[in-house]
Coordinates of C-alpha atoms in Angstrom, one line a residue:
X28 CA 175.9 45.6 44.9
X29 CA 178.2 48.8 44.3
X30 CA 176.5 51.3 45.1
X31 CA 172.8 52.6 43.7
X32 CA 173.2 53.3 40.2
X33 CA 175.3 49.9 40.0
X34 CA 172.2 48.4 41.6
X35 CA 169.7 49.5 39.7
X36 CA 171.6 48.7 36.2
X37 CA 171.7 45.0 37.6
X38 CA 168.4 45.0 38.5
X39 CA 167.0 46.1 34.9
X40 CA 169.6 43.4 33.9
X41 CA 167.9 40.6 35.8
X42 CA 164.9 41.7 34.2
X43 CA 166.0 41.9 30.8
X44 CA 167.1 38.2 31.5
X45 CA 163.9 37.0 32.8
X46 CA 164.8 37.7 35.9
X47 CA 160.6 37.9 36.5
X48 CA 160.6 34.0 35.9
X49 CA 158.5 35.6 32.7
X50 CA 161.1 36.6 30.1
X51 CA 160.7 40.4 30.2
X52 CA 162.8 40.8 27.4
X53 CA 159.7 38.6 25.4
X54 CA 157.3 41.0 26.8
X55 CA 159.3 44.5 25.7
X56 CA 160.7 43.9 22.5
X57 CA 163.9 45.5 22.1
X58 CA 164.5 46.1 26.0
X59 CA 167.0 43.9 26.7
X60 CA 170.4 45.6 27.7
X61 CA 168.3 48.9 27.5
X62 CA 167.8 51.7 30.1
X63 CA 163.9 50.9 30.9
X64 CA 163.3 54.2 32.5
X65 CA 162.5 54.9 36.1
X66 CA 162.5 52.1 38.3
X67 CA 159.1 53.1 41.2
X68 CA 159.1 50.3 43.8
X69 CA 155.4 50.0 45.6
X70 CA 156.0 48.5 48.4
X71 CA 153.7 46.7 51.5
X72 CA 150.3 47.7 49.7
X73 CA 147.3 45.8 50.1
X74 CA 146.4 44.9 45.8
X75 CA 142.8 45.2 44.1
X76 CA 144.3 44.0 40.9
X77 CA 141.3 44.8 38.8
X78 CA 140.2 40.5 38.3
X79 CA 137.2 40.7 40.9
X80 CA 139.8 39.0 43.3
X81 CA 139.7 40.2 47.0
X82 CA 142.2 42.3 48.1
X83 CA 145.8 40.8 48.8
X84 CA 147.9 42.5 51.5
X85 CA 151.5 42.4 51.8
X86 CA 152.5 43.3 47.9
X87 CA 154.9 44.9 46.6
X88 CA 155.0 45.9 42.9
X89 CA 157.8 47.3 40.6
X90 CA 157.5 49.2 37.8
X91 CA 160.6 50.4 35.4
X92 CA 159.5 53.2 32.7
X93 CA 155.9 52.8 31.2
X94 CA 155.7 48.9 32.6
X95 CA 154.9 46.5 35.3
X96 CA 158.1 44.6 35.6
X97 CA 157.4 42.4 38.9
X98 CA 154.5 41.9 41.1
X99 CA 154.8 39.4 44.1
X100 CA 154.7 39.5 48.4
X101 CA 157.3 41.9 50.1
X102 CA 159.3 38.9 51.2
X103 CA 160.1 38.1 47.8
X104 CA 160.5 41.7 46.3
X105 CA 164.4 41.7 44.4
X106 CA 167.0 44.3 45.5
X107 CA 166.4 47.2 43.5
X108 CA 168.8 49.4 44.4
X109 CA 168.5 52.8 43.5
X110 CA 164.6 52.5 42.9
X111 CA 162.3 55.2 43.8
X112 CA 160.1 53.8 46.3
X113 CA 156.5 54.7 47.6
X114 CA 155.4 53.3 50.9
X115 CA 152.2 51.0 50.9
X116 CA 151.6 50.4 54.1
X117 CA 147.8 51.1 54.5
X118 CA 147.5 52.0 51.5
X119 CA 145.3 49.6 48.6
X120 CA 146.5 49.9 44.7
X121 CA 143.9 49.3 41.8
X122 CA 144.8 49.7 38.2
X123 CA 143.9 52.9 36.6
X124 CA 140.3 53.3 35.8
X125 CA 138.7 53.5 33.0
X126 CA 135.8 55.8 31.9
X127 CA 134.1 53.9 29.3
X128 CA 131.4 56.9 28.2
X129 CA 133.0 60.2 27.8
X130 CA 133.2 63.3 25.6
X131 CA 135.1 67.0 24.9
X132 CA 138.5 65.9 25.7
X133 CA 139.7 68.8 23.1
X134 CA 138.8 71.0 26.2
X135 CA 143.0 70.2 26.7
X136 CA 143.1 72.4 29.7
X137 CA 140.6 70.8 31.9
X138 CA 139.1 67.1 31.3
X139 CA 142.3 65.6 30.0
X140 CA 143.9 66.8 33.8
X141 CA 141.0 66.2 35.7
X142 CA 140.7 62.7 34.2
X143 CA 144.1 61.8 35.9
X144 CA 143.8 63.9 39.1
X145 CA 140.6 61.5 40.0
X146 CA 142.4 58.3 38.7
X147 CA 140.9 57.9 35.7
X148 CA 143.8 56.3 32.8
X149 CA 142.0 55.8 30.0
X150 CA 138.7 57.1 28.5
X151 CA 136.5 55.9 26.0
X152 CA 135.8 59.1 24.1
X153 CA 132.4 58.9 22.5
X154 CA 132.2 61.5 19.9
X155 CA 135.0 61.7 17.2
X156 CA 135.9 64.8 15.3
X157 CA 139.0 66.8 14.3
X158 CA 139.5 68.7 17.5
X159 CA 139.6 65.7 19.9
X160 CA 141.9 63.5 17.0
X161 CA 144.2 66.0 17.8
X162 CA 144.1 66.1 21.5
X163 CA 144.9 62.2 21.3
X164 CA 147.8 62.4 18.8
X165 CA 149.0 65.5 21.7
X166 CA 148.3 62.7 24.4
X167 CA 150.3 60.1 22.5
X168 CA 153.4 62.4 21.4
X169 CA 154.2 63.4 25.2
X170 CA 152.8 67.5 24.0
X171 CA 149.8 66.8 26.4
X172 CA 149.3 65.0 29.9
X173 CA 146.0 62.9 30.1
X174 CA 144.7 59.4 29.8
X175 CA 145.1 57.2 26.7
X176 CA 142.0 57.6 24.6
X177 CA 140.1 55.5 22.5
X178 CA 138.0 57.4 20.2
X179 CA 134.8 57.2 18.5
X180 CA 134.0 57.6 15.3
X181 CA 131.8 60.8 14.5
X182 CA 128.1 60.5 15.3
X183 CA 126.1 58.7 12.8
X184 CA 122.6 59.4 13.1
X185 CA 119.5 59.4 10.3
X186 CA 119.0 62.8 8.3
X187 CA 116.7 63.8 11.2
X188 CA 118.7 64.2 14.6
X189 CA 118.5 65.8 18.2
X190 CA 122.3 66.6 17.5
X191 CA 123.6 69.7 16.3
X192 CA 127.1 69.6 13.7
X193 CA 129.4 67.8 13.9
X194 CA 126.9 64.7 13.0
X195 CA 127.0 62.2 10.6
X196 CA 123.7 62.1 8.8
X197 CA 123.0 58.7 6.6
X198 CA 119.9 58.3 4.7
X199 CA 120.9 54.8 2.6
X200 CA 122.7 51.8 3.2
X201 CA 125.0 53.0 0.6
X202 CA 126.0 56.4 2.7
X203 CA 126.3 53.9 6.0
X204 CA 128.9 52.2 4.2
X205 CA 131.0 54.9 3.3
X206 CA 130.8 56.8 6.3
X207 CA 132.2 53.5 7.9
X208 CA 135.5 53.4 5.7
X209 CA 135.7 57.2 6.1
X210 CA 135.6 56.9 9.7
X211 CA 138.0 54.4 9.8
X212 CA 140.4 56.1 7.8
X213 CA 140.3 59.0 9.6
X214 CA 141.5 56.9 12.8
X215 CA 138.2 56.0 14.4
X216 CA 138.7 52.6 16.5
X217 CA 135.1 52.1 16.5
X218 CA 132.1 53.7 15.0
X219 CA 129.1 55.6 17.0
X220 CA 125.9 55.1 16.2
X221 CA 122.7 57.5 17.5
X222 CA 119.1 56.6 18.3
X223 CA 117.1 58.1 14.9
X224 CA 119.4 56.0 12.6
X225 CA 117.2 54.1 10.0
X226 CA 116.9 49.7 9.8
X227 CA 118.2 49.2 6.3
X228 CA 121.0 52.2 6.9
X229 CA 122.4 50.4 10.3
X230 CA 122.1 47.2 8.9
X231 CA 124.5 48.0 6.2
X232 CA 126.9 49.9 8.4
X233 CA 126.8 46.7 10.4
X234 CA 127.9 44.7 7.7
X235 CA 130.5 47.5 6.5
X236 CA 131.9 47.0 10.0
X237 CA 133.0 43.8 10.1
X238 CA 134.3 43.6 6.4
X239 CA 136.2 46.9 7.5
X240 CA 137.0 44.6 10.9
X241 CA 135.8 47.2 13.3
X242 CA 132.9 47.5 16.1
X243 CA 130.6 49.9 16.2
X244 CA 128.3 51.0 19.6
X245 CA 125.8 53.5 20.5
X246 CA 121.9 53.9 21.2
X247 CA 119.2 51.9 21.0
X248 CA 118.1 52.9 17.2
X249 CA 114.4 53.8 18.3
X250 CA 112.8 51.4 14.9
X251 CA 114.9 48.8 15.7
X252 CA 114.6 46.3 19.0
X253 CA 117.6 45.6 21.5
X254 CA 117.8 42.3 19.8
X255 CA 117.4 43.1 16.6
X256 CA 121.3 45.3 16.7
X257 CA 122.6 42.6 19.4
X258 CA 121.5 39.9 16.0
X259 CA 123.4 42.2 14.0
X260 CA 126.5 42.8 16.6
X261 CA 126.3 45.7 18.2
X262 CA 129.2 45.7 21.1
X263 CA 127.5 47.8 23.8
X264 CA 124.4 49.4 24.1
X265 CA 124.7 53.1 26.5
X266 CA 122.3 55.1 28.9
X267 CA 120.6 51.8 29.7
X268 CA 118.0 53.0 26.9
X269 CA 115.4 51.0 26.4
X270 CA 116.0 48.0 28.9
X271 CA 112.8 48.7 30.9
X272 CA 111.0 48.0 27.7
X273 CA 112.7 44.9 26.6
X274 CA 111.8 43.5 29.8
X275 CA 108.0 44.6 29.8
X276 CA 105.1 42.3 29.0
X277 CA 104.5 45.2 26.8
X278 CA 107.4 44.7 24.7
X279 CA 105.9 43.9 21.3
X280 CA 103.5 46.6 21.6
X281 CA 105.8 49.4 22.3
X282 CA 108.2 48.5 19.7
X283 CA 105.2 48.8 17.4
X284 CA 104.6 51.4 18.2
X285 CA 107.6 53.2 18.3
X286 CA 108.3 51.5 14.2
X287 CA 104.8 52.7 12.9
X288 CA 105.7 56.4 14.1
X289 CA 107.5 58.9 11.8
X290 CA 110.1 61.3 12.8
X291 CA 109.6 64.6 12.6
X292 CA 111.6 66.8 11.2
X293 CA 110.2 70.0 12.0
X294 CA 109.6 68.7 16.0
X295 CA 113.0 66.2 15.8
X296 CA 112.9 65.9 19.8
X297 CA 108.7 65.0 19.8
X298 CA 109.9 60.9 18.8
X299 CA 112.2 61.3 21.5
X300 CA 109.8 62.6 24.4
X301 CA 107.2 59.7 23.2
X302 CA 110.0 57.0 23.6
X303 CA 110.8 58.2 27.3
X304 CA 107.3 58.4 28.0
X305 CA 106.6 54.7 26.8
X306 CA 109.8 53.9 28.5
X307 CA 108.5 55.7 32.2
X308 CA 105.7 53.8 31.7
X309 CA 107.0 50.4 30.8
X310 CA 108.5 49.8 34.5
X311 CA 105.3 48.9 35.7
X312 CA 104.8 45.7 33.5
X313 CA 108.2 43.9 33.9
X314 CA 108.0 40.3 33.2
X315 CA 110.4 38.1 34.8
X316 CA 110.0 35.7 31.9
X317 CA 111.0 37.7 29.0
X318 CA 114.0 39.7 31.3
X319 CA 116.1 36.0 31.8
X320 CA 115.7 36.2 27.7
X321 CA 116.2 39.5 27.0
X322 CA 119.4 39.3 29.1
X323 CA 120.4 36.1 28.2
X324 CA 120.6 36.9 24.4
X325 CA 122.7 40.1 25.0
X326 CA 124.9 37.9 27.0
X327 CA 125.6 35.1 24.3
X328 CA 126.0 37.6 21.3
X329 CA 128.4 39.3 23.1
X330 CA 126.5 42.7 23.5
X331 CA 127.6 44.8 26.7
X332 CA 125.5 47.4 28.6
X333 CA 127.3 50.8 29.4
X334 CA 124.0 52.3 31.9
X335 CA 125.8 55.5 32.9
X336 CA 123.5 55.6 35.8
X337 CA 125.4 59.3 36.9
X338 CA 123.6 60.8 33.7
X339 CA 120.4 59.2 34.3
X340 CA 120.3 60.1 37.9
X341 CA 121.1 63.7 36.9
X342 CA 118.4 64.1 34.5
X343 CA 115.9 62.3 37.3
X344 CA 116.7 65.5 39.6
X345 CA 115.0 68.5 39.3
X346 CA 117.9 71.1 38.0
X347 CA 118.2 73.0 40.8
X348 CA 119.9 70.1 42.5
X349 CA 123.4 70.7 40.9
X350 CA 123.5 74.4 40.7
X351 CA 125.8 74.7 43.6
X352 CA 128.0 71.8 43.3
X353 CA 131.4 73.3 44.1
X354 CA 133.2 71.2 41.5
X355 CA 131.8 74.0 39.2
X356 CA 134.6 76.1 39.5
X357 CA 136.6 73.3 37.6
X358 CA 134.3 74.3 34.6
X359 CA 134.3 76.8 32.3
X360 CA 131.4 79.9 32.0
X361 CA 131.0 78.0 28.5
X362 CA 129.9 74.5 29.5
X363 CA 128.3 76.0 32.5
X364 CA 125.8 78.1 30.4
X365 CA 125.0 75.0 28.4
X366 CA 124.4 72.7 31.3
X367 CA 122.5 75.5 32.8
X368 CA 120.3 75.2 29.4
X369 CA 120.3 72.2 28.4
X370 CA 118.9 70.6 31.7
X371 CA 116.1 72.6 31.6
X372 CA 114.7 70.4 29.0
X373 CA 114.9 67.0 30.2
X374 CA 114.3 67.3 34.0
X375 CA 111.3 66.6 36.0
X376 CA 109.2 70.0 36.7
X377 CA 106.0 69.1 38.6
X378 CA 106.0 66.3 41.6
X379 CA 104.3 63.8 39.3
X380 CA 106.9 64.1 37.3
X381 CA 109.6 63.9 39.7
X382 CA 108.0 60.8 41.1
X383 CA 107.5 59.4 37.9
X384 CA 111.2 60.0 36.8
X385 CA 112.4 58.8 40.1
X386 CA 110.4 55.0 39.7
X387 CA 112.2 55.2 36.2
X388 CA 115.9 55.5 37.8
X389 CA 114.8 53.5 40.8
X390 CA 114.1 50.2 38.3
X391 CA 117.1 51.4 36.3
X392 CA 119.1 50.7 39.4
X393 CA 117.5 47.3 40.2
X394 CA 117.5 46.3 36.1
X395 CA 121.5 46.7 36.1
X396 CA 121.8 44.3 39.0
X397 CA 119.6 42.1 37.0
X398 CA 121.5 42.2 34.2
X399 CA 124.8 41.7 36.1
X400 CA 123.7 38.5 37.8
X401 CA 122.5 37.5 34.2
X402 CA 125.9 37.7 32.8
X403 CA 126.0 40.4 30.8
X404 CA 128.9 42.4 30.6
X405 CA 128.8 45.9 32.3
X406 CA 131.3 49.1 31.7
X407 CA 131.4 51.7 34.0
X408 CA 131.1 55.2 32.3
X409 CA 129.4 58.9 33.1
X410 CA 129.1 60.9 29.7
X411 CA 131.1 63.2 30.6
X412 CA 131.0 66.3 29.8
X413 CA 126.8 66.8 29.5
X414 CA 124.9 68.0 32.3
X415 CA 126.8 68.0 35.7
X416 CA 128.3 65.3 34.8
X417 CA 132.3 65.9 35.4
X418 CA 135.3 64.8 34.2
X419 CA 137.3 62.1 36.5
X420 CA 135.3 62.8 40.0
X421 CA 132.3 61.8 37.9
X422 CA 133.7 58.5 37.8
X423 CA 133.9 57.7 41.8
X424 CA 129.7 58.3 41.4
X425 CA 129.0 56.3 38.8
X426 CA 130.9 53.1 40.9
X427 CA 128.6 54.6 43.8
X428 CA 125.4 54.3 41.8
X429 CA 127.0 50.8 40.2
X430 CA 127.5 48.8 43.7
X431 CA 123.5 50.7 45.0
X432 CA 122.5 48.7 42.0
X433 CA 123.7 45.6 43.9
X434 CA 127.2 45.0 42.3
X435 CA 129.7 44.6 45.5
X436 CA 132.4 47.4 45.2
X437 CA 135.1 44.9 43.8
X438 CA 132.8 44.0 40.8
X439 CA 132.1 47.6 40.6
X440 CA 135.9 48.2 40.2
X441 CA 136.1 45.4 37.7
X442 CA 133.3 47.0 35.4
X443 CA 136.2 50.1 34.6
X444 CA 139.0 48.2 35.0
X445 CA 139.6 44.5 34.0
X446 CA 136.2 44.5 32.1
X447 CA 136.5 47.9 30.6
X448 CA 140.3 46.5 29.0
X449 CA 138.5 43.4 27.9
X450 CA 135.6 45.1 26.5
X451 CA 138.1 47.3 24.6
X452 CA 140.2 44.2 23.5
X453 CA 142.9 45.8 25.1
X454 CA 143.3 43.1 28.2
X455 CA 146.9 42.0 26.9
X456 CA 148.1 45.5 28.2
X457 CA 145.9 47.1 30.3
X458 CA 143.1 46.8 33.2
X459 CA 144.8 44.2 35.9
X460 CA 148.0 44.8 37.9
X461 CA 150.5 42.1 36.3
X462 CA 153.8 42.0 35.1
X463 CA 154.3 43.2 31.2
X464 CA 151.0 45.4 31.7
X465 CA 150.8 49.3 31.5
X466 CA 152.1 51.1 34.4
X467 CA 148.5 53.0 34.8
X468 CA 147.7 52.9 38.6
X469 CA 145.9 54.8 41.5
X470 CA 146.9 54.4 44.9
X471 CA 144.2 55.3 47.6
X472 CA 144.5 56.3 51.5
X473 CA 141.6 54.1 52.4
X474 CA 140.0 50.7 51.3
X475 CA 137.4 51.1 48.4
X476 CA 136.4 47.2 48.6
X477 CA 134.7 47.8 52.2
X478 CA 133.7 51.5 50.9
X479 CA 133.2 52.4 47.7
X480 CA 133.7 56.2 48.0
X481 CA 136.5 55.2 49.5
X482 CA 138.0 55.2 45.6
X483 CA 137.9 59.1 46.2
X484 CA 140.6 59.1 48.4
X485 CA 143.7 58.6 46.0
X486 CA 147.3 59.3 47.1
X487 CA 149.0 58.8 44.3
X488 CA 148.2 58.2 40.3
X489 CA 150.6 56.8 37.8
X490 CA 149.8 57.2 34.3
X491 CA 152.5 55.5 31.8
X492 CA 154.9 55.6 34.4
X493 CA 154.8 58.8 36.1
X494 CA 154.0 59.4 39.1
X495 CA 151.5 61.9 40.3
X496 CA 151.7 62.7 44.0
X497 CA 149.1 64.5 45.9
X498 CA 151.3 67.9 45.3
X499 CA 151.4 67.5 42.0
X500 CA 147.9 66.4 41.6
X501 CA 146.9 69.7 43.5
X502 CA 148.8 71.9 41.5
X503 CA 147.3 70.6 38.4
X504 CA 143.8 71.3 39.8
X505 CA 144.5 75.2 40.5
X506 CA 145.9 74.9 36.9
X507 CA 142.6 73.6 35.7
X508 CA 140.3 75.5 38.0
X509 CA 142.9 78.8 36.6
X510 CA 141.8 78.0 33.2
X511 CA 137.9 77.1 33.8
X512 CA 137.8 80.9 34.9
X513 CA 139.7 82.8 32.6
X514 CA 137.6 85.1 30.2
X515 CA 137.3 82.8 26.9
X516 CA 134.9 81.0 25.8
X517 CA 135.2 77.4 25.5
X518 CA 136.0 75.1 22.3
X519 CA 134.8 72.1 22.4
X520 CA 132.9 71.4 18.9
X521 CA 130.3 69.9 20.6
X522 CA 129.0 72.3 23.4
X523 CA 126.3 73.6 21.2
X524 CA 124.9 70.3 21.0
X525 CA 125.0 69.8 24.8
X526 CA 122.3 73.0 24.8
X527 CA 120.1 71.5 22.1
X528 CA 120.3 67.5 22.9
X529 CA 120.3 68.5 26.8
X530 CA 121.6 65.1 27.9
X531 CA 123.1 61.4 27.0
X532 CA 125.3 61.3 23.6

């Protein structure tokens, strides 16, 4: 070839052509005899391609703009010219992760970046209101760097709620209808439901959903069994809420209970305490028997579990076990104060209670592996931003606390990267490392699949094409840890709730 902008024009020609042996011109509409952007050559890098595969060394991988173009062994990798390329070589590449339970990305200046300093691509942002719309359409117009988002509709809980504005209170099926098409037109990609919603009001907003051809996830609704909203096609179920029960000899009973018992609406969080109480004591009656079709029935209606096990441990701990984390500097005085409240309410006090709370996470841990090796589908998320749980680096925990529960680190991956894409219907585009897919990767130093905490030590991250090296990545942290300590209080619309609710939305 000529020289290297001569190459690298016949290069995006070959691809334009087919050159992939794929038609890339099929897979980019519009691309052929186009300038594809940037072409980034990976080159020599062990692959964890986000399948479950093993790792493959000796890849190379070649990206032009916001695309995957070619992915085969360094033997076979085409002349690309003038491409920019970053060395491999003992080095492993995953795509970019997913966090499948998060919340306040309208705090712009500091969970959007820290998402993407620790990896994390794409977020599934749980609560949708005005402020965080915004940050998206920001996200999506090139005004504002951080992962692509897909965003909730606003909370819909009963008229009684643990949640403080902005919640969406429905008291008849009528109201849970409307509030699905409103959600919807307002851009909501799926709608939220919370834990004091009423039968014949989520029953109607599950039938509103699929005329209106949308999902809708969220908590366990307390008067309601697991199989009751699974019947009625409820796409994931978070905080692992309720499992220990549905697996308890005690079953029936509880759920009785919990139906005959009013809320309250002068004492909204005293229904709440009872459930966690029935739940604490439920893990000493689990029956083998009614787990295999408990699971089972969650795995063929299609019903996933999001546990966010790094919110359940936290609230496990007693609350002076996160007061000196040093990632707190990365947070502002405003969330700080809330976590600082908020915690206060839900943690174990005395040691009964902290060995109580501890059994409770401990069969947490060993139900996820149960429900894994059952089938059912599992997302990795963290609930970011409640309680010490923090944006991106919370992540790299909750894949810790995914492979204790007996996942190896490879399925752990899987759960927030090919699972999370499929979960999200999104797997045409996103979650594996293959040609046509979205050029959202993170390159670590050291091999997660033998360690997982090994995902912690990233190189490099590539969202949409850009490439974010470990300088860059380390001047957006003093950027974020700049703006967590400047005098102004934070905005999120939901921080107030945080104090009240003190954990899991």
């Amino acid at each position: 070839m000529a020289g290297a902008g001569s190459s690298r024009r016949e290069f995006l020609r070959w691809l334009a052509v087919g050159g992939t042996g794929v038609a890339f011109a099929a897979l980019l509409p519009g691309t052929a005899g186009a300038d594809l952007g940037e072409v980034v050559v990976i080159a020599e890098v062990t692959l964890i391609d986000g399948t479950g595969s093993a790792p493959r060394p000796g890849v190379s991988v070649v990206l032009a703009g916001d695309r995957i173009v070619w992915v085969g062994g360094s033997a076979e990798l085409p002349e690309t010219g003038g491409a920019r390329v970053i060395d491999g070589r003992g080095k492993y590449l995953l795509p970019g992760l997913w966090d499948m339970h998060t919340h306040s990305a309208d705090l712009e200046e500091v969970v959007p970046p820290l998402h993407l300093i620790h990896g994390v691509t794409g977020v599934r942002e749980m609560w949708g209101y005005a402020e965080n719309r915004e940050t998206k359409a920001k996200i999506e117009r090139g005004e504002l760097l951080g992962p692509r988002m897909v965003l909730a509709s606003g909370i819909v809980d009963g008229p009684v709620t643990l949640l403080a504005p902005p919640v969406l209170h429905v008291s008849t099926a009528a109201e849970a209808r409307a509030v699905v098409r409103a959600e919807k037109a307002a851009g909501a990609e799926f709608v939220k439901t919370y834990s004091y919603l009423g039968p014949d009001a989520l029953r109607a907003l599950a039938d509103e959903s699929r005329a209106q051809g949308i999902r809708f996830s969220g908590h366990w609704p307390y008067k309601l069994s697991h199989l009751e909203v699974s019947d009625l096609g409820q796409h994931s179920l978070e905080h692992f809420f309720g499992v220990s029960v549905h697996c308890s000899s005690r079953r029936d009973e509880i759920l009785d209970r919990l139906a005959a018992t009013p809320y309250d609406p002068a004492e909204p969080r005293a229904f709440f305490d009872l459930a966690r109480r029935l739940e604490f004591e439920s893990v000493t009656t689990y029956d083998r028997g009614r787990a295999q079709d408990y699971f089972g029935r969650l795995r063929r209606n299609g019903t996933w579990h999001s546990p966010t096990l790094t919110i359940n441990r936290v609230v496990t701990q007693p609350a002076e076990t996160h007061q000196h984390d040093p990632r707190l500097k990365y947070v502002p005085a405003g969330v700080r104060d809330s976590w600082a409240k908020g915690i206060e309410r839900v943690t174990p006090k005395t040691p009964a209670e902290i060995a109580l709370q501890e059994r409770y996470y401990q069969e947490t841990l060993r139900l996820v592996g149960v429900a894994h090796e059952a089938g059912v589908g599992l997302i990795g998320g963290t609930d970011c931003l409640n309680p010490y749980i923090f944006p991106g680096s919370g992540l790299h925990e909750e894949l810790a606390f995914l492979v204790e529960a007996g996942l190896s680190p490879v399925q752990a991956l899987k759960t927030v990267t090919g699972d999370a894409a499929k979960f999200l219907g999104r797997e045409a585009t996103s979650g594996t490392v293959t040609v046509g897919k979205e050029a959202d990767l993170v390159l670590l130093d050291a091999n997660p699949a033998t360690d997982i905490r090994n995902v912690a030590k990233i190189d490099t991250v590539i969202t949409r094409g850009r490439v974010l090296g470990k300088a860059e990545r380390l001047r957006m942290l003093d950027a974020v840890e700049a703006a967590a300590n400047r005098p102004a209080p934070a905005t999120s619309a939901r921080l107030h709730s945080l104090a009240l609710r003190g954990c899991c939305c």
